[in-house]
CSV table of C-alpha atoms and ligand atoms in Angstrom, one decimal:
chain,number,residue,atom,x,y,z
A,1,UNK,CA,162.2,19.5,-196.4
A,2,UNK,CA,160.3,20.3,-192.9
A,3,UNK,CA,162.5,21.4,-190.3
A,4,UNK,CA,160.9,21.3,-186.9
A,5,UNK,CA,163.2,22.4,-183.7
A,6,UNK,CA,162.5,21.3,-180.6
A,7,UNK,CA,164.3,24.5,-178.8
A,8,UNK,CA,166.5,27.0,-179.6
A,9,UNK,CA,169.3,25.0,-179.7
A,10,UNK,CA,168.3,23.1,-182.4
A,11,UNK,CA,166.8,26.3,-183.8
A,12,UNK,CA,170.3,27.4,-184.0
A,13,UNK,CA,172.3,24.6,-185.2
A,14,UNK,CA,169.8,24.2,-188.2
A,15,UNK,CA,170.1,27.8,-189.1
A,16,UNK,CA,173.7,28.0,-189.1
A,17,UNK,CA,173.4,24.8,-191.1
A,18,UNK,CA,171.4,27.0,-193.6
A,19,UNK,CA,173.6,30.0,-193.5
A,20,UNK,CA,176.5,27.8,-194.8
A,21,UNK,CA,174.9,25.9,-197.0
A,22,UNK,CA,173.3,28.9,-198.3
A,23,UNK,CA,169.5,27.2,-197.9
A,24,UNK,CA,166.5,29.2,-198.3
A,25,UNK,CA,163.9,29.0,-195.2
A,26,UNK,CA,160.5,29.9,-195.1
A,27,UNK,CA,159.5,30.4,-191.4
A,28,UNK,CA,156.0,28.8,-190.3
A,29,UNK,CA,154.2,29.5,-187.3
A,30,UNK,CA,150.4,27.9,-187.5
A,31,UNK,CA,150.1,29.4,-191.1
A,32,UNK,CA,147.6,31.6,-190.4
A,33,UNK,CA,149.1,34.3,-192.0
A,34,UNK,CA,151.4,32.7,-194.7
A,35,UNK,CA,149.8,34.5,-197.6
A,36,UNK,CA,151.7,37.6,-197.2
A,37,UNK,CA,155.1,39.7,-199.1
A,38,UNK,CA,155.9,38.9,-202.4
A,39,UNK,CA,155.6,34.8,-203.1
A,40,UNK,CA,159.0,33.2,-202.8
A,41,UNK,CA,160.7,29.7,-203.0
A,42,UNK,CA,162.3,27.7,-200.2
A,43,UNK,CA,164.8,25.1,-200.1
A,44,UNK,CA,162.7,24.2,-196.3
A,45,UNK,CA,160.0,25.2,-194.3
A,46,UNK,CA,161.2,25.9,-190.3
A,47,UNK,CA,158.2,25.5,-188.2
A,48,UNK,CA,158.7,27.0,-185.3
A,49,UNK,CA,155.8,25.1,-183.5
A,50,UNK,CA,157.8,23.1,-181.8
A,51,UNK,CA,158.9,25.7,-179.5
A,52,UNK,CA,156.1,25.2,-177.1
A,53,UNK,CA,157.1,26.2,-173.8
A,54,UNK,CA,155.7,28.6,-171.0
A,55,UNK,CA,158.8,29.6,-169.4
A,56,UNK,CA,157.5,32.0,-167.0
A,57,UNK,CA,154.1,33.7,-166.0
A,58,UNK,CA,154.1,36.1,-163.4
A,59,UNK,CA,150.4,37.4,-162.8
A,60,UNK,CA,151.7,39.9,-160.2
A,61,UNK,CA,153.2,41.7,-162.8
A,62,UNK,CA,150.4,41.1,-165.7
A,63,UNK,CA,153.2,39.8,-167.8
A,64,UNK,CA,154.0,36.1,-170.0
A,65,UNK,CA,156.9,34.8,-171.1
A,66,UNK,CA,156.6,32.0,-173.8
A,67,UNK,CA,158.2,30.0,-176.2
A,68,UNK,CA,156.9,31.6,-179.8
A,69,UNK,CA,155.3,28.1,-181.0
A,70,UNK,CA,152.8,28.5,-177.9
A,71,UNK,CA,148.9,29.5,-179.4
A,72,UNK,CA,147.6,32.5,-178.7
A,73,UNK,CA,144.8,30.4,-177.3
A,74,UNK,CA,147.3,28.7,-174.7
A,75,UNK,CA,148.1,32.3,-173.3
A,76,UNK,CA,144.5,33.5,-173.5
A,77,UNK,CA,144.1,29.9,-171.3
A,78,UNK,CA,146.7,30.6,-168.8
A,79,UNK,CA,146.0,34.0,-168.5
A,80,UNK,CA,142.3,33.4,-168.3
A,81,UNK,CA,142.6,31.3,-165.0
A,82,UNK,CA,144.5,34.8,-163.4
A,83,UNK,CA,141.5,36.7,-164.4
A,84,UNK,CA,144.0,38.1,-167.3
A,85,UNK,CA,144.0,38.2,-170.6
A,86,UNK,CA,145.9,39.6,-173.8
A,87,UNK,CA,143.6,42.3,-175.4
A,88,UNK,CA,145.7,43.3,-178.4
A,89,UNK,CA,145.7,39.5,-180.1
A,90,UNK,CA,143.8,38.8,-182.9
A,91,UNK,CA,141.0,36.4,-182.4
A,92,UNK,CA,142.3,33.4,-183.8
A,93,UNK,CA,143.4,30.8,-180.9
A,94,UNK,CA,145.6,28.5,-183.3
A,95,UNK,CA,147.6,31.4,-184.2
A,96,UNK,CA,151.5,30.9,-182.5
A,97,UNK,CA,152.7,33.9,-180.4
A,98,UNK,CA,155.6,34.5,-182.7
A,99,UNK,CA,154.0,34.1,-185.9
A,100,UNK,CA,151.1,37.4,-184.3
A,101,UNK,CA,154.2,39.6,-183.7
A,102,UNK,CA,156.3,38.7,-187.0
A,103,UNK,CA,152.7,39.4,-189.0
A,104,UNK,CA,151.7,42.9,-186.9
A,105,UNK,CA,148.7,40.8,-186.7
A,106,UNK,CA,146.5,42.5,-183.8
A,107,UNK,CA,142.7,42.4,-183.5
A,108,UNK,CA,139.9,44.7,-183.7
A,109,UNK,CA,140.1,46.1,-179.8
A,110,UNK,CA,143.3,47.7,-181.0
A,111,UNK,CA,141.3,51.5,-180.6
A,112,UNK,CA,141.1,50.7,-176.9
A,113,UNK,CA,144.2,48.8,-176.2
A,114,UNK,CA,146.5,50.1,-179.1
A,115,UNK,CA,148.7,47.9,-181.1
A,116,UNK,CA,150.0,44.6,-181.0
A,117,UNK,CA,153.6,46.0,-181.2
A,118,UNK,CA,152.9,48.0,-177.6
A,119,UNK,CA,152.0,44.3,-175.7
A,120,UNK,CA,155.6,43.2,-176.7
A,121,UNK,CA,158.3,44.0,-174.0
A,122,UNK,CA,160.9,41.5,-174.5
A,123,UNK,CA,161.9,39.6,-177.3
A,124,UNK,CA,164.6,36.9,-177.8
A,125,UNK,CA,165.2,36.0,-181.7
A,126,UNK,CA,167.6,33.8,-183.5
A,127,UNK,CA,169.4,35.6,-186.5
A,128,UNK,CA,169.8,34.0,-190.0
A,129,UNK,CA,173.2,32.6,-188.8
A,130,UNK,CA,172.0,31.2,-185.7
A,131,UNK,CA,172.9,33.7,-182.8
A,132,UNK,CA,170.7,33.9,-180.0
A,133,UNK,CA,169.5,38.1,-179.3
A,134,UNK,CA,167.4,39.7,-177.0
A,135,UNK,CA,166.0,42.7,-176.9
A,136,UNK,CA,163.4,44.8,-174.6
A,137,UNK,CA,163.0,43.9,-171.0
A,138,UNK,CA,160.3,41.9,-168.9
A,139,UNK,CA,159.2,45.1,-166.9
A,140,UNK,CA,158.2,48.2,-168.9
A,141,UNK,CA,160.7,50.4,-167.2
A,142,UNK,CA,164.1,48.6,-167.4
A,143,UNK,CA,164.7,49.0,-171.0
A,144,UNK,CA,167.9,50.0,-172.8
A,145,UNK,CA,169.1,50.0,-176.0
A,146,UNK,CA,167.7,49.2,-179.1
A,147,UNK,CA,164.3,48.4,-179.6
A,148,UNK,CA,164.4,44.9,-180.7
A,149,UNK,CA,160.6,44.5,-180.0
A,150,UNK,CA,159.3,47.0,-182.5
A,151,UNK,CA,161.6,46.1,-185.0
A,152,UNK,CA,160.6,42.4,-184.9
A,153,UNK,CA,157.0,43.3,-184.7
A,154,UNK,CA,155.8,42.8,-188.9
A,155,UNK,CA,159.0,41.8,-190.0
A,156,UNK,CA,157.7,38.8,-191.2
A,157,UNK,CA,160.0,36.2,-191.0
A,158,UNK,CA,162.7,38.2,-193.0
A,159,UNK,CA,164.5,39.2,-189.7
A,160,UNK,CA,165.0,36.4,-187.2
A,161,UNK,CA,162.9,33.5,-185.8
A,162,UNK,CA,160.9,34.8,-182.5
A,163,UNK,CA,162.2,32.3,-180.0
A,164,UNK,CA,160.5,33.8,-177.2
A,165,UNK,CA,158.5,37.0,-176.4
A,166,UNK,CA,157.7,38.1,-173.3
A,167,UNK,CA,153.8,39.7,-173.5
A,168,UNK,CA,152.0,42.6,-171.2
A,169,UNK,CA,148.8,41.3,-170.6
A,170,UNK,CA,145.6,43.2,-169.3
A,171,UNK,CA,143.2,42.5,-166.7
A,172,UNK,CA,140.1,41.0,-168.0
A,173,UNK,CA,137.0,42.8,-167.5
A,174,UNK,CA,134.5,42.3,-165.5
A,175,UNK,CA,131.9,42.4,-168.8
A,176,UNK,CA,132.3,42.6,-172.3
A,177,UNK,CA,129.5,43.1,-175.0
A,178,UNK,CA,129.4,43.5,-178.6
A,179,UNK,CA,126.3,45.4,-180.3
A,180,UNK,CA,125.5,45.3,-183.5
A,181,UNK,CA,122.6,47.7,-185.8
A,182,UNK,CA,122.1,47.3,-189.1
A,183,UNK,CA,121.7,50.3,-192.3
A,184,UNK,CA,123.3,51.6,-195.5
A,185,UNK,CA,127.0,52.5,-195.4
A,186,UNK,CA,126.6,56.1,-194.8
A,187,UNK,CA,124.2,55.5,-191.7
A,188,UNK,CA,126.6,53.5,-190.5
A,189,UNK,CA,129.7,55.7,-190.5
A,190,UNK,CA,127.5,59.0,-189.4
A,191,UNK,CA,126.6,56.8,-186.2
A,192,UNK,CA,130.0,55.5,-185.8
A,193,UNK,CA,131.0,58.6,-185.5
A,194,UNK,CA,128.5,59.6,-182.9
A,195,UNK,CA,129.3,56.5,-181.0
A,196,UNK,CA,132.8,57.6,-180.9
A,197,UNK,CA,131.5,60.9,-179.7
A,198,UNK,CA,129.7,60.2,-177.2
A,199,UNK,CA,130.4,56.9,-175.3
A,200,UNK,CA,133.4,56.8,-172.9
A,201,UNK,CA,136.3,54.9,-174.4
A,202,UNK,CA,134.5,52.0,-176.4
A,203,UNK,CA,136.8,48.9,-177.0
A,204,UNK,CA,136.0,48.7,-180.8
A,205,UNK,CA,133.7,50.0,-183.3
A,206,UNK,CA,133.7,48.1,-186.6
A,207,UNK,CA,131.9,49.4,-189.6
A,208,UNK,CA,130.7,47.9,-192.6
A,209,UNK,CA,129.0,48.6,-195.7
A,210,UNK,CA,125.5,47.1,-193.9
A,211,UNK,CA,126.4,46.9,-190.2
A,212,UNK,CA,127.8,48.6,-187.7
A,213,UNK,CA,129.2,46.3,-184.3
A,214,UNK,CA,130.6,48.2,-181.7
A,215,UNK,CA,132.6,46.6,-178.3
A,216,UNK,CA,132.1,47.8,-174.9
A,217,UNK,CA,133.9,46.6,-171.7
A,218,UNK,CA,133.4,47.6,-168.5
A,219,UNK,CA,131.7,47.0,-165.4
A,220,UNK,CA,128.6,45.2,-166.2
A,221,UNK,CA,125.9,48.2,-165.5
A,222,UNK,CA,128.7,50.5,-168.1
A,223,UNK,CA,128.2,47.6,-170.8
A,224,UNK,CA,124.4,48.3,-172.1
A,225,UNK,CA,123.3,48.8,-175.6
A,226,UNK,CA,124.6,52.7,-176.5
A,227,UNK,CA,121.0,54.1,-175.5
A,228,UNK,CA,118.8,56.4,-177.6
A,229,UNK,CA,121.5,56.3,-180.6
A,230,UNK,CA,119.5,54.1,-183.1
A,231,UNK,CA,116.5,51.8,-182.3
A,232,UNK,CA,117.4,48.5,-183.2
A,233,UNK,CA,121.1,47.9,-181.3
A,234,UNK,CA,121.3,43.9,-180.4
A,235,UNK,CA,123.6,41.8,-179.0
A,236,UNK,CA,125.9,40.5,-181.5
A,237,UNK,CA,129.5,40.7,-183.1
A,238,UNK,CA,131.2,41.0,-186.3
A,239,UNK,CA,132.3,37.3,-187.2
A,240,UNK,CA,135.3,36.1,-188.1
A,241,UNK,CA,136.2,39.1,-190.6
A,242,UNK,CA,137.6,39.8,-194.2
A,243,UNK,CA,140.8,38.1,-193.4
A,244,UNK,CA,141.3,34.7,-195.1
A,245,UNK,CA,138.5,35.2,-197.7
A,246,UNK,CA,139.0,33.4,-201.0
A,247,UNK,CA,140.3,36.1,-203.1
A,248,UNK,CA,142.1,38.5,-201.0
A,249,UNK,CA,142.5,41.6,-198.3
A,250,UNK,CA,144.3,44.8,-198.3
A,251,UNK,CA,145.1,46.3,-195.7
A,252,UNK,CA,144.4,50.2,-196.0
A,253,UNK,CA,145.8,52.6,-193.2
A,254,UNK,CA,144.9,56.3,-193.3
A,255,UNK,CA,144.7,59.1,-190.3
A,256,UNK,CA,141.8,58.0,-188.1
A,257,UNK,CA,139.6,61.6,-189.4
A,258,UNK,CA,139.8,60.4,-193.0
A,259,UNK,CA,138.3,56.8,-192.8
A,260,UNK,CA,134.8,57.4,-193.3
A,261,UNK,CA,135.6,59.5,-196.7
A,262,UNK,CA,138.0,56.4,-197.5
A,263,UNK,CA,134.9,54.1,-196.4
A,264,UNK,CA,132.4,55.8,-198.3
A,265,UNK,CA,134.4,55.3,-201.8
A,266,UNK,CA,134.9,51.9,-201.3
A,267,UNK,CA,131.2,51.3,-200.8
A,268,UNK,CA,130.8,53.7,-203.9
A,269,UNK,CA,133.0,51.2,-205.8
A,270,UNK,CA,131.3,47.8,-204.6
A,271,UNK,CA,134.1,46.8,-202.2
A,272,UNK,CA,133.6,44.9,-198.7
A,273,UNK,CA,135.5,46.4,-196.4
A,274,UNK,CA,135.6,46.2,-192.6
A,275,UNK,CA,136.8,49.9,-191.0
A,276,UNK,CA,137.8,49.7,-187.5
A,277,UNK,CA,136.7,53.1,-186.7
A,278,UNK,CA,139.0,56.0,-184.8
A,279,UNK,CA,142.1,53.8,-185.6
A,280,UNK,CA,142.5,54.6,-189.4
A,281,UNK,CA,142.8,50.9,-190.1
A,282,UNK,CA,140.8,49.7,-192.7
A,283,UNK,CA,140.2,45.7,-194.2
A,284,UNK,CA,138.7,45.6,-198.2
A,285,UNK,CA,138.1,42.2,-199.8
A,286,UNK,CA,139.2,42.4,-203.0
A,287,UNK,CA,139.4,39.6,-205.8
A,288,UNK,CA,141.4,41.1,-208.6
A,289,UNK,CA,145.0,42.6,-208.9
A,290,UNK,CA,143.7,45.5,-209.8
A,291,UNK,CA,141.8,46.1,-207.1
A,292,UNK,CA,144.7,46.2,-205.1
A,293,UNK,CA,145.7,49.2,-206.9
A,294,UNK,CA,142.2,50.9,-206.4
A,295,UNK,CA,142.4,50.5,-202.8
A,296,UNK,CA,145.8,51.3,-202.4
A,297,UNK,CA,145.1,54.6,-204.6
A,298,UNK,CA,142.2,55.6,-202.3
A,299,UNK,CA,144.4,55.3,-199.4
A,300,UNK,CA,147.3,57.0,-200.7
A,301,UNK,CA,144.8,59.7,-201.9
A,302,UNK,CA,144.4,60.5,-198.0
A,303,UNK,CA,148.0,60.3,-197.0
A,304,UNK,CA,147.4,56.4,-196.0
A,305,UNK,CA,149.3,53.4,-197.5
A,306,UNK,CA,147.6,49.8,-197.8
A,307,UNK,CA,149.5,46.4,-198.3
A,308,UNK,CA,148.1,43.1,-199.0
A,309,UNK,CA,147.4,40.8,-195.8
A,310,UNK,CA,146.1,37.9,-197.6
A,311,UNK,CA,145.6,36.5,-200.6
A,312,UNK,CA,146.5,34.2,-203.1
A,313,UNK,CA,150.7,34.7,-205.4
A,314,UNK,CA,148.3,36.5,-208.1
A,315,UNK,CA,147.2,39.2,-206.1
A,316,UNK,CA,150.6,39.4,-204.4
A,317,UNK,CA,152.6,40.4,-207.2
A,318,UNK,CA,152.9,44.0,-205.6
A,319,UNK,CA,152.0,43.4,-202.0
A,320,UNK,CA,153.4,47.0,-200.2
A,321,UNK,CA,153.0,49.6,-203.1
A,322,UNK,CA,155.8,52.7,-203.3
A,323,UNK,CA,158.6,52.1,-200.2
A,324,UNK,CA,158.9,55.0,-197.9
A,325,UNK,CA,162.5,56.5,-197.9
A,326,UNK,CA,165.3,53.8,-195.7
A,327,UNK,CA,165.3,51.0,-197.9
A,328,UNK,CA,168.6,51.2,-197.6
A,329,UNK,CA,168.4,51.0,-194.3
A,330,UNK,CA,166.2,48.2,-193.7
A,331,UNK,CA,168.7,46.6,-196.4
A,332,UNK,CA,171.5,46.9,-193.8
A,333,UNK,CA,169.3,45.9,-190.7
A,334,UNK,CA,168.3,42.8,-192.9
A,335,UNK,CA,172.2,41.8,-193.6
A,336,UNK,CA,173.1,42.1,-189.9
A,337,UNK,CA,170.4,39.5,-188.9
A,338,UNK,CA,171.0,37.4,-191.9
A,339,UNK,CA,174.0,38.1,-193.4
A,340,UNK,CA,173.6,34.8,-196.0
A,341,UNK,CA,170.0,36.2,-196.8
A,342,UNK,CA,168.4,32.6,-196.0
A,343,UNK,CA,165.6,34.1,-194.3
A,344,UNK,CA,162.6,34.3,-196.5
A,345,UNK,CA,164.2,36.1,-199.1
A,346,UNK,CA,162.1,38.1,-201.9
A,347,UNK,CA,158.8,38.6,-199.5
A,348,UNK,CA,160.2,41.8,-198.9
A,349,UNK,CA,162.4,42.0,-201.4
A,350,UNK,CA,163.4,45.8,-201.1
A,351,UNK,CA,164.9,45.4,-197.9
A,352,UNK,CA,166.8,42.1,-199.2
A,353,UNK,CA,170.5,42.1,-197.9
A,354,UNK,CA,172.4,43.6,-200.8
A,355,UNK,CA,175.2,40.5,-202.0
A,356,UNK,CA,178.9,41.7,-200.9
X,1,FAD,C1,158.3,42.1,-194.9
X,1,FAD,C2,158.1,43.2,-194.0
X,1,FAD,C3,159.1,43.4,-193.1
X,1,FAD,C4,159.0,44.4,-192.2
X,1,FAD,N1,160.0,44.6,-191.3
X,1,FAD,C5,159.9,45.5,-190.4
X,1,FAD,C6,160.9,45.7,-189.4
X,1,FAD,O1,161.9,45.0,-189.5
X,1,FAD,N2,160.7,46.6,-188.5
X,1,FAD,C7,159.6,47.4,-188.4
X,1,FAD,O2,159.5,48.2,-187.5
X,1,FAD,N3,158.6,47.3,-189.3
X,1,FAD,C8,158.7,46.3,-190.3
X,1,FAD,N4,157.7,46.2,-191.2
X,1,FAD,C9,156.5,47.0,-191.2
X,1,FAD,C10,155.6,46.5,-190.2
X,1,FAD,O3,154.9,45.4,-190.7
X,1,FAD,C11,154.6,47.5,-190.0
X,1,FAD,O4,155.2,48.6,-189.3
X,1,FAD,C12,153.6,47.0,-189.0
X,1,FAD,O5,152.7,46.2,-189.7
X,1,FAD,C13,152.9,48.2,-188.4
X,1,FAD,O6,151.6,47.8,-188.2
X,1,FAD,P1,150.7,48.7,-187.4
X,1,FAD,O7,149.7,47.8,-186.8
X,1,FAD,O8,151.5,49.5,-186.5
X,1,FAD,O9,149.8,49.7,-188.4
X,1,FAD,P2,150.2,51.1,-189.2
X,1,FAD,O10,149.9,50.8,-190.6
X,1,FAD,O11,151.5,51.5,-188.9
X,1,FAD,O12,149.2,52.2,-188.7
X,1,FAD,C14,149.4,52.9,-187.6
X,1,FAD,C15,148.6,54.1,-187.5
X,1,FAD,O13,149.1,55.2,-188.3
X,1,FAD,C16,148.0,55.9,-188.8
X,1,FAD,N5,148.4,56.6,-190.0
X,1,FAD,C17,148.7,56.0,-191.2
X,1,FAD,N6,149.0,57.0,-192.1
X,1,FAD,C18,149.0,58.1,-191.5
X,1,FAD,C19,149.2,59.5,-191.8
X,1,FAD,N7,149.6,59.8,-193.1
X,1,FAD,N8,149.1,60.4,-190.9
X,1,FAD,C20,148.7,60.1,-189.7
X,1,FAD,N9,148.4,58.9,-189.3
X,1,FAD,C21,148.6,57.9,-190.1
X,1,FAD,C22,146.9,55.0,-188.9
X,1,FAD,O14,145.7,55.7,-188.8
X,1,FAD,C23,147.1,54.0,-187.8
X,1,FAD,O15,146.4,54.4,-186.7
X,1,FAD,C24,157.8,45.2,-192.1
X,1,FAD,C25,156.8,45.0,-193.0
X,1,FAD,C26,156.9,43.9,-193.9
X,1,FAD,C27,155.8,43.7,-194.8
């Protein structure tokens, strides 16, 4: 069956419904991200794009407060119109607000705006069993107590349902660019490297096993082609990436210093990847299950892990690789917020609330 609240009200009441009658949700924003964790069955899907209002913007502050059915392309909008925007989303405008936090889904100008996680300052979620909690605080400096936000950020529907998240946003710039040279993979990571070097603060720099695209922002005389670094540096830009290919992508993330080694074996072994470059973050396309394990032991290989972000239930059959230590702890942060485990249960299976 489809649930579809209207507001957290009727969030509520149908969750406590499915705490007692011990029915298994899955928890759908747009579905952008659905093909994530381990594959699972549901009794109903709760889309949570019905929650689609603004409930405060206050440009003076650079901060948002919406509903978390609302598009990321309805905040880019609003913001837009205040000469703001939100740097960290991913570029996909369909995507809902809460289903970006729950996946950890930020975009490629992360190495000059940092993580999705750090735009998040409050967050109000409703449990498995239907409370209402919030946590953080709508101005960075009046926070206390636990940090809901962070904990909410990549948790993947297992937690809560994100109600409403209150968002940091940026000032837009004045100019933004992308450039984009062409060459074999290890031209490409020697001159990302230089370009890292050398230019103040670039926004992103994205390599790939033929191209390299880097993003600068700025004033419009700072946001020029990186001069004398290679001949050929034209206007252009990455496309839409490695995420939602066919097959599948893992998600491999290493110290910043080791991508280009990590980079330069996956070229070696005929994998696409797309390395966002001084952030450690690195995107292969991969089309076996097996593959997952060859990227996963490259990464692992320099102290990194890697986790599938897409892909179809085949290549999901071991989505995170070896836990770090705390299972048992995330087991008992997972039975607080859903004590019935109705809350996607089996996508992260290790952290599954242990039955009393
Ligand atoms: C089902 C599920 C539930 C989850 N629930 C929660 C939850 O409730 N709370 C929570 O907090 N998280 C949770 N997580 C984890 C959460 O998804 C991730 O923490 C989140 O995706 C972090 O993404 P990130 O963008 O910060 O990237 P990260 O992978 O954390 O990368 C961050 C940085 O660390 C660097 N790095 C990586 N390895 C090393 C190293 N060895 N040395 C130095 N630097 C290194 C990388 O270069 C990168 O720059 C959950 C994940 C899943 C799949």
């Amino acid at each position: 069956m489809d649930l579809r609240p209207a507001d957290r009200d009727e969030l509520a009441g149908m969750l406590r419904a499915a705490t007692a009658e011990g029915r298994v949700l899955d928890i759908r924003g747009s579905g952008l991200h659905a093909r994530r964790g381990h594959p699972f069955t549901a009794d109903d899907v709760l889309h949570a794009t019905g929650l689609t209002r603004v409930v405060d913007y206050v440009p003076e502050d650079m901060t948002i407060t919406v509903e978390g059915g609302v598009t990321v392309g309805e905040v880019l909008r609003l913001a837009g119109e205040r000469g703001q925007g939100w740097p960290q989303a991913p570029s996909q405008p369909a995507a809902t607000v809460g289903g970006v936090l729950a996946a950890a889904a930020g975009g490629r100008r992360r190495l000059r705006f940092g993580p999705i996680r750090d735009s998040l300052l409050e967050v109000v979620v409703a449990t498995g069993d239907g409370r209402i909690v919030k946590g953080g605080g709508r101005t960075v400096k009046s926070v206390t107590g636990y940090d809901l936000p962070r904990l909410l950020t990549g948790s993947l529907g297992t937690l809560g349902v994100i109600v409403q998240a209150t968002l940091r946003l940026w000032p837009l710039p004045m100019a933004e660019r992308w450039f984009t040279t062409r060459g074999d993979a290890d031209e490409m990571l020697d001159l990302a490297q230089g370009v890292l070097a050398d230019l103040h603060r670039p926004t992103a720099v994205v390599a790939g096993p033929t191209s390299l695209h880097v993003c600068l922002t700025g004033v419009p005389d700072d946001v020029v082609a990186p001069a004398g670094m290679v001949d050929a540096f034209e206007p252009g830009g990455p496309g839409a990436g490695t995420v939602g290919s066919p097959a599948g992508t893992v998600e491999a993330s290493v110290p910043p210093a080791a991508l280009p080694a990590l980079a330069r074996q996956l070229v070696a072994d005929g994998f696409d990847y797309e390395a966002w470059m001084g952030t450690g973050i690195c995107r292969a396309r991969v089309s076996a299950p097996e593959d997952v394990q060859a990227v996963r032991g490259m990464a692992t290989a320099h102290h990194g892990h890697a986790q599938v972000i897409d892909g179809d239930d085949a290549m999901r059959t071991d989505p995170f690789g070896p836990l770090p230590a705390g299972a048992d702890i995330m087991q008992r942060i997972r039975a607080s917020f859903d004590p019935a485990g109705i809350l996607c249960p089996g996508r992260f299976a290790a952290a599954d609330p242990v039955p009393a």
